[in-house]
MMTF fields as JSON, N, C-alpha, C and O atoms, coordinates in Angstrom:
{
  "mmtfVersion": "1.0.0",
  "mmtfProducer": "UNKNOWN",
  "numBonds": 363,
  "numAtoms": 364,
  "numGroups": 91,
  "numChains": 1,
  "numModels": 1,
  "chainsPerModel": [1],
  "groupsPerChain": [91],
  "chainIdList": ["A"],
  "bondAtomList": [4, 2, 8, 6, 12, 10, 16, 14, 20, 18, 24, 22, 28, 26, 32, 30, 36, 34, 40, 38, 44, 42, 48, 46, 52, 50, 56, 54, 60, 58, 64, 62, 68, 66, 72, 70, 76, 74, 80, 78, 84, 82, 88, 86, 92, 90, 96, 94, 100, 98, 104, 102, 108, 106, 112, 110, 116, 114, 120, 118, 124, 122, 128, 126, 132, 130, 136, 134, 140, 138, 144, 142, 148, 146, 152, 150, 156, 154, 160, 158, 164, 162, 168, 166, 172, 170, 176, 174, 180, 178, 184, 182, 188, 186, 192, 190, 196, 194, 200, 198, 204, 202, 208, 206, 212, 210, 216, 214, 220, 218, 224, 222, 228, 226, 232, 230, 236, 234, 240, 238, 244, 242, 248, 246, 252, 250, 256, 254, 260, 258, 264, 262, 268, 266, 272, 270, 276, 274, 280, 278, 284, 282, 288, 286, 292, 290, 296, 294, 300, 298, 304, 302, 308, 306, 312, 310, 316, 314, 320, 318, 324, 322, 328, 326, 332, 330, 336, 334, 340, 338, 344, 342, 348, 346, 352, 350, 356, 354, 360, 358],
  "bondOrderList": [1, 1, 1, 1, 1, 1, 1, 1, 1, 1, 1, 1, 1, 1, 1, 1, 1, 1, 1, 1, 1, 1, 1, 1, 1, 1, 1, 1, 1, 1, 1, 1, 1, 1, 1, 1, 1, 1, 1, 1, 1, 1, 1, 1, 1, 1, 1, 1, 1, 1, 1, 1, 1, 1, 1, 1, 1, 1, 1, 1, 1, 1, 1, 1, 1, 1, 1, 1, 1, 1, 1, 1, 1, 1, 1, 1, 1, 1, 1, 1, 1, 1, 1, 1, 1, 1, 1, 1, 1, 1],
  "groupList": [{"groupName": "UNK", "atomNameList": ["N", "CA", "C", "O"], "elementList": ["N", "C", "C", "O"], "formalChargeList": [0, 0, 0, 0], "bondAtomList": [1, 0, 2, 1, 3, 2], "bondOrderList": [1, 1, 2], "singleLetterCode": "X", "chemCompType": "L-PEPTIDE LINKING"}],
  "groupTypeList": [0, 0, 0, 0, 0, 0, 0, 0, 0, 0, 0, 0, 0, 0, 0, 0, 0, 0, 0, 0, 0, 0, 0, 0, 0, 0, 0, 0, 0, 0, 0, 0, 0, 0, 0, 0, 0, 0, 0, 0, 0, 0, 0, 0, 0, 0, 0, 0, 0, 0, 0, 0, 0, 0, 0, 0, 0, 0, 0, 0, 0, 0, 0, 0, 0, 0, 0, 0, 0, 0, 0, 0, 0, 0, 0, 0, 0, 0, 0, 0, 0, 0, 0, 0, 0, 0, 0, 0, 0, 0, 0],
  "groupIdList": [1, 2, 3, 4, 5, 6, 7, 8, 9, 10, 11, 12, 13, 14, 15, 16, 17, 18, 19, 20, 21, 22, 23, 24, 25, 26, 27, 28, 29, 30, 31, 32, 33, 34, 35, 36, 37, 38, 39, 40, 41, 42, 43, 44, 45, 46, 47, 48, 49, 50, 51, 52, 53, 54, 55, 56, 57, 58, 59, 60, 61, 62, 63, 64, 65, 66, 67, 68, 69, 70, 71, 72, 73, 74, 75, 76, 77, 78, 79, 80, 81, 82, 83, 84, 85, 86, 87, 88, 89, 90, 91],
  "secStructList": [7, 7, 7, 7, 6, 6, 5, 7, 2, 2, 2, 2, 2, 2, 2, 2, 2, 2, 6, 6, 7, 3, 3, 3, 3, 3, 1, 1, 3, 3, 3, 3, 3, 1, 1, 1, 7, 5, 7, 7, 3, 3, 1, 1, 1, 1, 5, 7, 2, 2, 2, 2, 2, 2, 2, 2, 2, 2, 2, 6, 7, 7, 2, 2, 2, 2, 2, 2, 2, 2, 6, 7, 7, 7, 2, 2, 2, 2, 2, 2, 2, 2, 2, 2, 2, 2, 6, 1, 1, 7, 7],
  "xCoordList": [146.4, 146.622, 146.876, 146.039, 148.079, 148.809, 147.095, 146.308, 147.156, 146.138, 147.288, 148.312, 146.424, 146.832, 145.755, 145.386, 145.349, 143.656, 144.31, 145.335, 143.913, 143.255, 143.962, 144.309, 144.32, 145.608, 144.508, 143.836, 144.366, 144.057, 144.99, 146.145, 143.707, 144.707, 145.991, 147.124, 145.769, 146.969, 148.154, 149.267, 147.827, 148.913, 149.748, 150.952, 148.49, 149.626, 150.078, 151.093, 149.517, 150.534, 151.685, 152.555, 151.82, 152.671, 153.713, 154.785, 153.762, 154.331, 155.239, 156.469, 153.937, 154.701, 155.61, 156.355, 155.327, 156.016, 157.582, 158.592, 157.48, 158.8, 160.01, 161.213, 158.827, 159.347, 159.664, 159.97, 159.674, 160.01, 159.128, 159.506, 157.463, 156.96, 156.324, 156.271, 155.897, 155.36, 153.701, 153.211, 153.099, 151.49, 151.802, 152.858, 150.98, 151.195, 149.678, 149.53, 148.666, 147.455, 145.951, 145.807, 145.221, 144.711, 142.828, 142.473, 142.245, 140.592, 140.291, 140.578, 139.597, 138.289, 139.354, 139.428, 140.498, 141.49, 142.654, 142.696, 143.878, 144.958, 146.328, 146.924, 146.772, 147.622, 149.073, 149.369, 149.743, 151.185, 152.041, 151.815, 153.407, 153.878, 155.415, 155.633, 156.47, 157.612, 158.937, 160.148, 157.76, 158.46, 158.351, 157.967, 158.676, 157.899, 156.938, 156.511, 156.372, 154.68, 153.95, 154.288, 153.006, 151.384, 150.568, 150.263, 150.015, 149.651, 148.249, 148.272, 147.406, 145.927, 145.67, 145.667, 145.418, 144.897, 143.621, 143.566, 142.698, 141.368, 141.146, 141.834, 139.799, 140.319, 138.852, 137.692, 139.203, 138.229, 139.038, 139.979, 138.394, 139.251, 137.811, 136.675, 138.868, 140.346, 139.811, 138.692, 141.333, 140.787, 140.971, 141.696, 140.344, 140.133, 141.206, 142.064, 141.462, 142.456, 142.842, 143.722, 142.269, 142.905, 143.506, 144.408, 142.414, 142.642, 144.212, 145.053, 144.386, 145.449, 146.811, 147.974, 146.518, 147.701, 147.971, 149.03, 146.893, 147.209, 147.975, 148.69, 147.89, 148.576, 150.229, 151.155, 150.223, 151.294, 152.263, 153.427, 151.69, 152.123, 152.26, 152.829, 151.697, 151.953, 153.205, 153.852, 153.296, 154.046, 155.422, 156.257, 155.613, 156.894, 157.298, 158.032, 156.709, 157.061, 156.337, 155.34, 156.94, 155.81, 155.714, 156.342, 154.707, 154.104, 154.778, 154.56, 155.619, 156.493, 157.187, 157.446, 157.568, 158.592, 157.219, 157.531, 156.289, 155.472, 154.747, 154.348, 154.676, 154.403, 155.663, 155.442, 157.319, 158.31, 158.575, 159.259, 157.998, 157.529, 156.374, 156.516, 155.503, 154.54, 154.85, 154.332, 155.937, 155.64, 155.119, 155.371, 153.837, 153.082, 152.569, 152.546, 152.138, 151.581, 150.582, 149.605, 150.572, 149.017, 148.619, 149.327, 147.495, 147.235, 146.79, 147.17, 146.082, 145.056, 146.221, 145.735, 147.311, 148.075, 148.668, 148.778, 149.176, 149.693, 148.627, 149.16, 147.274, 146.202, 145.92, 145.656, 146.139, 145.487, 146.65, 146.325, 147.909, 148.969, 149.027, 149.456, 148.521, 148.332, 147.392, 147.609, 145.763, 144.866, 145.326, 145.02, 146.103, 146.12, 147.345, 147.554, 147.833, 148.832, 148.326, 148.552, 147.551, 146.785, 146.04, 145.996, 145.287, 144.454, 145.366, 144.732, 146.656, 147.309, 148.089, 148.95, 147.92, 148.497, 148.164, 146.95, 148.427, 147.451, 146.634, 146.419, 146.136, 144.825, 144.918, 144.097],
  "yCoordList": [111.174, 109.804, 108.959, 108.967, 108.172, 107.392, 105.955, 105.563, 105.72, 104.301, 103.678, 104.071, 102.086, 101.245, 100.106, 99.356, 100.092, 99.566, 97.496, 97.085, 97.162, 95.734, 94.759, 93.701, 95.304, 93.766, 93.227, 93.925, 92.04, 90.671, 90.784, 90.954, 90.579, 90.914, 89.958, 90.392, 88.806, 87.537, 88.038, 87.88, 88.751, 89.147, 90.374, 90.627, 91.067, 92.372, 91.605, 92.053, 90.447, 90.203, 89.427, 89.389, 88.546, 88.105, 89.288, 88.993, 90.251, 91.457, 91.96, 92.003, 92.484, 92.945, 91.857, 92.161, 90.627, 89.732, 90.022, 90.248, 89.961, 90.061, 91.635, 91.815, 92.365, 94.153, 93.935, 94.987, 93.042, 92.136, 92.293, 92.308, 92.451, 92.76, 90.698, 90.017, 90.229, 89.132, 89.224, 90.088, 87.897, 88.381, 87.956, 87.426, 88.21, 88.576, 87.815, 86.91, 88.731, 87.247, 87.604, 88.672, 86.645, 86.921, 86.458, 85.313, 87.155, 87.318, 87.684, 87.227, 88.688, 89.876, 90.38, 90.314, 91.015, 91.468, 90.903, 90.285, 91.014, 90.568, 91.373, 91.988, 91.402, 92.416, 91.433, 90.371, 92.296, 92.612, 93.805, 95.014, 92.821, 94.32, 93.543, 92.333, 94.804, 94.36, 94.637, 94.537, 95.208, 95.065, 96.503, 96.71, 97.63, 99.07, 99.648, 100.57, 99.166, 99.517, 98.575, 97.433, 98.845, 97.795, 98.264, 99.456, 97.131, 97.2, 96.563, 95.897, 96.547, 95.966, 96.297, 97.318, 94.881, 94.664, 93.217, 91.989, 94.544, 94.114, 92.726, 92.531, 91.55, 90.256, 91.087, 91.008, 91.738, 91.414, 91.726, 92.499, 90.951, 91.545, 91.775, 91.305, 93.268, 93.62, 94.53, 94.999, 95.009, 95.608, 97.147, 97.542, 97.904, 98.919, 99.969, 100.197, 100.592, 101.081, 101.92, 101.515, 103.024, 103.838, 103.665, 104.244, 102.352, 101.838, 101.073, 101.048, 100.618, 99.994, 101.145, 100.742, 102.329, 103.241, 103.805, 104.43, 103.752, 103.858, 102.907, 103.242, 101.926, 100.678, 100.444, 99.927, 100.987, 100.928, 102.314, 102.258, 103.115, 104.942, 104.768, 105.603, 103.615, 103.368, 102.364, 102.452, 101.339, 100.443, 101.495, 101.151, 102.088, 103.276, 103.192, 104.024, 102.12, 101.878, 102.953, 103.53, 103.235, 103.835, 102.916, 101.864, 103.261, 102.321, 101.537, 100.363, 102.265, 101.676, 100.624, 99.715, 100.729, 100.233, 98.207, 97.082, 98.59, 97.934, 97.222, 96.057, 97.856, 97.027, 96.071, 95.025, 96.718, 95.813, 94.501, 93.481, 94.852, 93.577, 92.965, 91.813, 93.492, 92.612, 91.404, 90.293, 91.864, 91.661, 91.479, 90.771, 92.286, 93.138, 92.05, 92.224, 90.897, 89.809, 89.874, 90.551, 89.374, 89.865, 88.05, 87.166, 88.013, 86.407, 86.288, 85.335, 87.148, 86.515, 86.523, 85.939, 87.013, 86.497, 85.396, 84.517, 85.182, 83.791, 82.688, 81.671, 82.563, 81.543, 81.602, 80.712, 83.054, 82.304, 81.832, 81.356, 81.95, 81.215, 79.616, 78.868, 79.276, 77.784, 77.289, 76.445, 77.859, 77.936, 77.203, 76.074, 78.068, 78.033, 76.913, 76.584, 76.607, 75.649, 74.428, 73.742, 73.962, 73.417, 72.48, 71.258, 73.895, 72.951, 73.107, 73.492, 72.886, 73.377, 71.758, 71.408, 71.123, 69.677, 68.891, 69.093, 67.722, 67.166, 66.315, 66.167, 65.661, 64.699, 62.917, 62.351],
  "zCoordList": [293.82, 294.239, 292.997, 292.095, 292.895, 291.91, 291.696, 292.559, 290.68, 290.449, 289.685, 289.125, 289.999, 289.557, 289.374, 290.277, 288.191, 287.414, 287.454, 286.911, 287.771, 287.17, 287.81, 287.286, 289.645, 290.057, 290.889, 291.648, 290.727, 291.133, 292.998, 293.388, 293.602, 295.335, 295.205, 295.414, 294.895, 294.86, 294.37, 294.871, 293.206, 292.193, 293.321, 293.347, 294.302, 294.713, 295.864, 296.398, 296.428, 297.548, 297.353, 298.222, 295.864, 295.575, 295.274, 295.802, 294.758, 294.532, 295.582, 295.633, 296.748, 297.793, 298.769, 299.701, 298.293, 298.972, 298.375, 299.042, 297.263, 296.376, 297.02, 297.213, 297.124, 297.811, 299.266, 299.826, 299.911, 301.105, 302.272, 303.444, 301.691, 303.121, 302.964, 301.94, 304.671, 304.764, 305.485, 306.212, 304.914, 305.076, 306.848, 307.191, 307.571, 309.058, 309.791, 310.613, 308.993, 309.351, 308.084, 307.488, 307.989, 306.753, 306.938, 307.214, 306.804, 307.02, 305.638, 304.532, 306.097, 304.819, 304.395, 303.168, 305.045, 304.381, 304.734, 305.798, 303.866, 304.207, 304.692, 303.808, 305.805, 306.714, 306.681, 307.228, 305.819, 305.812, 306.294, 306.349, 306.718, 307.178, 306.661, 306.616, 306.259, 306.673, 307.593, 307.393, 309.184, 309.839, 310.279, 311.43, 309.409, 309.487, 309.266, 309.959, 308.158, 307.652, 307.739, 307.426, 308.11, 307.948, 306.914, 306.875, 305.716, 304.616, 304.841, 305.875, 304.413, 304.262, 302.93, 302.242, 302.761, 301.13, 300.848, 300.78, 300.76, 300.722, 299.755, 298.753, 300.33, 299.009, 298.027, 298.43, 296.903, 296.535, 294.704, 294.525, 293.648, 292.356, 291.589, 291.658, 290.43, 291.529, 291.796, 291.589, 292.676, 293.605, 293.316, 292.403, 294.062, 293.447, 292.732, 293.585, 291.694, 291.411, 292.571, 293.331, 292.762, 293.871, 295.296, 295.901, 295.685, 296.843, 296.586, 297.484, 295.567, 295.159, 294.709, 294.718, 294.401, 294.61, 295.584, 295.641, 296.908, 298.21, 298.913, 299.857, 298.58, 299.4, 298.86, 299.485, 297.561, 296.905, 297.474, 297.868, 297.41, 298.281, 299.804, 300.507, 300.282, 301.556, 302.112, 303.156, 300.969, 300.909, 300.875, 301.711, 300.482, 300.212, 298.423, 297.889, 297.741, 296.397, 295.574, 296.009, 294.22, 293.046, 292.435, 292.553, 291.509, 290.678, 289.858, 289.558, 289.511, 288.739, 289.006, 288.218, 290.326, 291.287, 291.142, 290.753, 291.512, 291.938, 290.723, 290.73, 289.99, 288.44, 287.832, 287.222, 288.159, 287.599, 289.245, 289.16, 290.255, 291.292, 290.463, 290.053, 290.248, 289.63, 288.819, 288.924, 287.847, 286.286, 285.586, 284.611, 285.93, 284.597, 283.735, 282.517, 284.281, 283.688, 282.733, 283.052, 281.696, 280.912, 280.627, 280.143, 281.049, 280.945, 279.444, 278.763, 279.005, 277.862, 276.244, 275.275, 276.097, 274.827, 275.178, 274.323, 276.478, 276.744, 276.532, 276.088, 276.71, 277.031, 275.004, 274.197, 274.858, 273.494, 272.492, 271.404, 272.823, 272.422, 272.496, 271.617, 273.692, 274.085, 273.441, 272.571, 273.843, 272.445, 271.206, 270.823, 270.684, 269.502, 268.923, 267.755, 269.775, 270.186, 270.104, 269.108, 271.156, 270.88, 269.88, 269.737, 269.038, 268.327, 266.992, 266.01, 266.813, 265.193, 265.625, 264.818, 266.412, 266.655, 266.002, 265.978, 265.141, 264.559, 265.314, 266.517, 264.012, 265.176, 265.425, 266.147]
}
């Protein structure tokens, strides 16, 4: 079973939104489909790697496929760019 370590649920439904499935109705978990598959993607971050290469293997995508939907966002060089941005302003 394919993993996929550290997505934030938001981040994979924004994703699979992009891979063209739409959220359908949304509780404890959130149920998408696009139309042929039904997806459930649990809210909790993140979420679990495996559980998250199942949903991705179910979705019909690989990881790959599903990481360049992502785009592979990395928050913390951007935040400490601003950071540092920031405080190099004068005063």
């Amino acid at each position: 079973m394919p993993k996929v370590p550290g997505v934030n649920h938001l981040d994979a439904v924004r994703a699979l939104e992009k891979a063209g499935f739409g959220v359908v109705r949304q509780g404890k978990h959130i149920v998408m489909t696009d139309g042929v598959r039904i997806l459930t993607i649990p809210r909790q971050n993140p979420v679990n790697a495996y559980t998250m290469g199942g949903i991705v293997r179910d979705a019909g995508l690989t990881v790959e496929a599903f990481e360049s939907w992502r785009g592979n966002y990395n928050v913390w060089p951007r935040a400490a760019t601003i950071c540092t941005a920031f405080s190099a302003r004068p005063a």
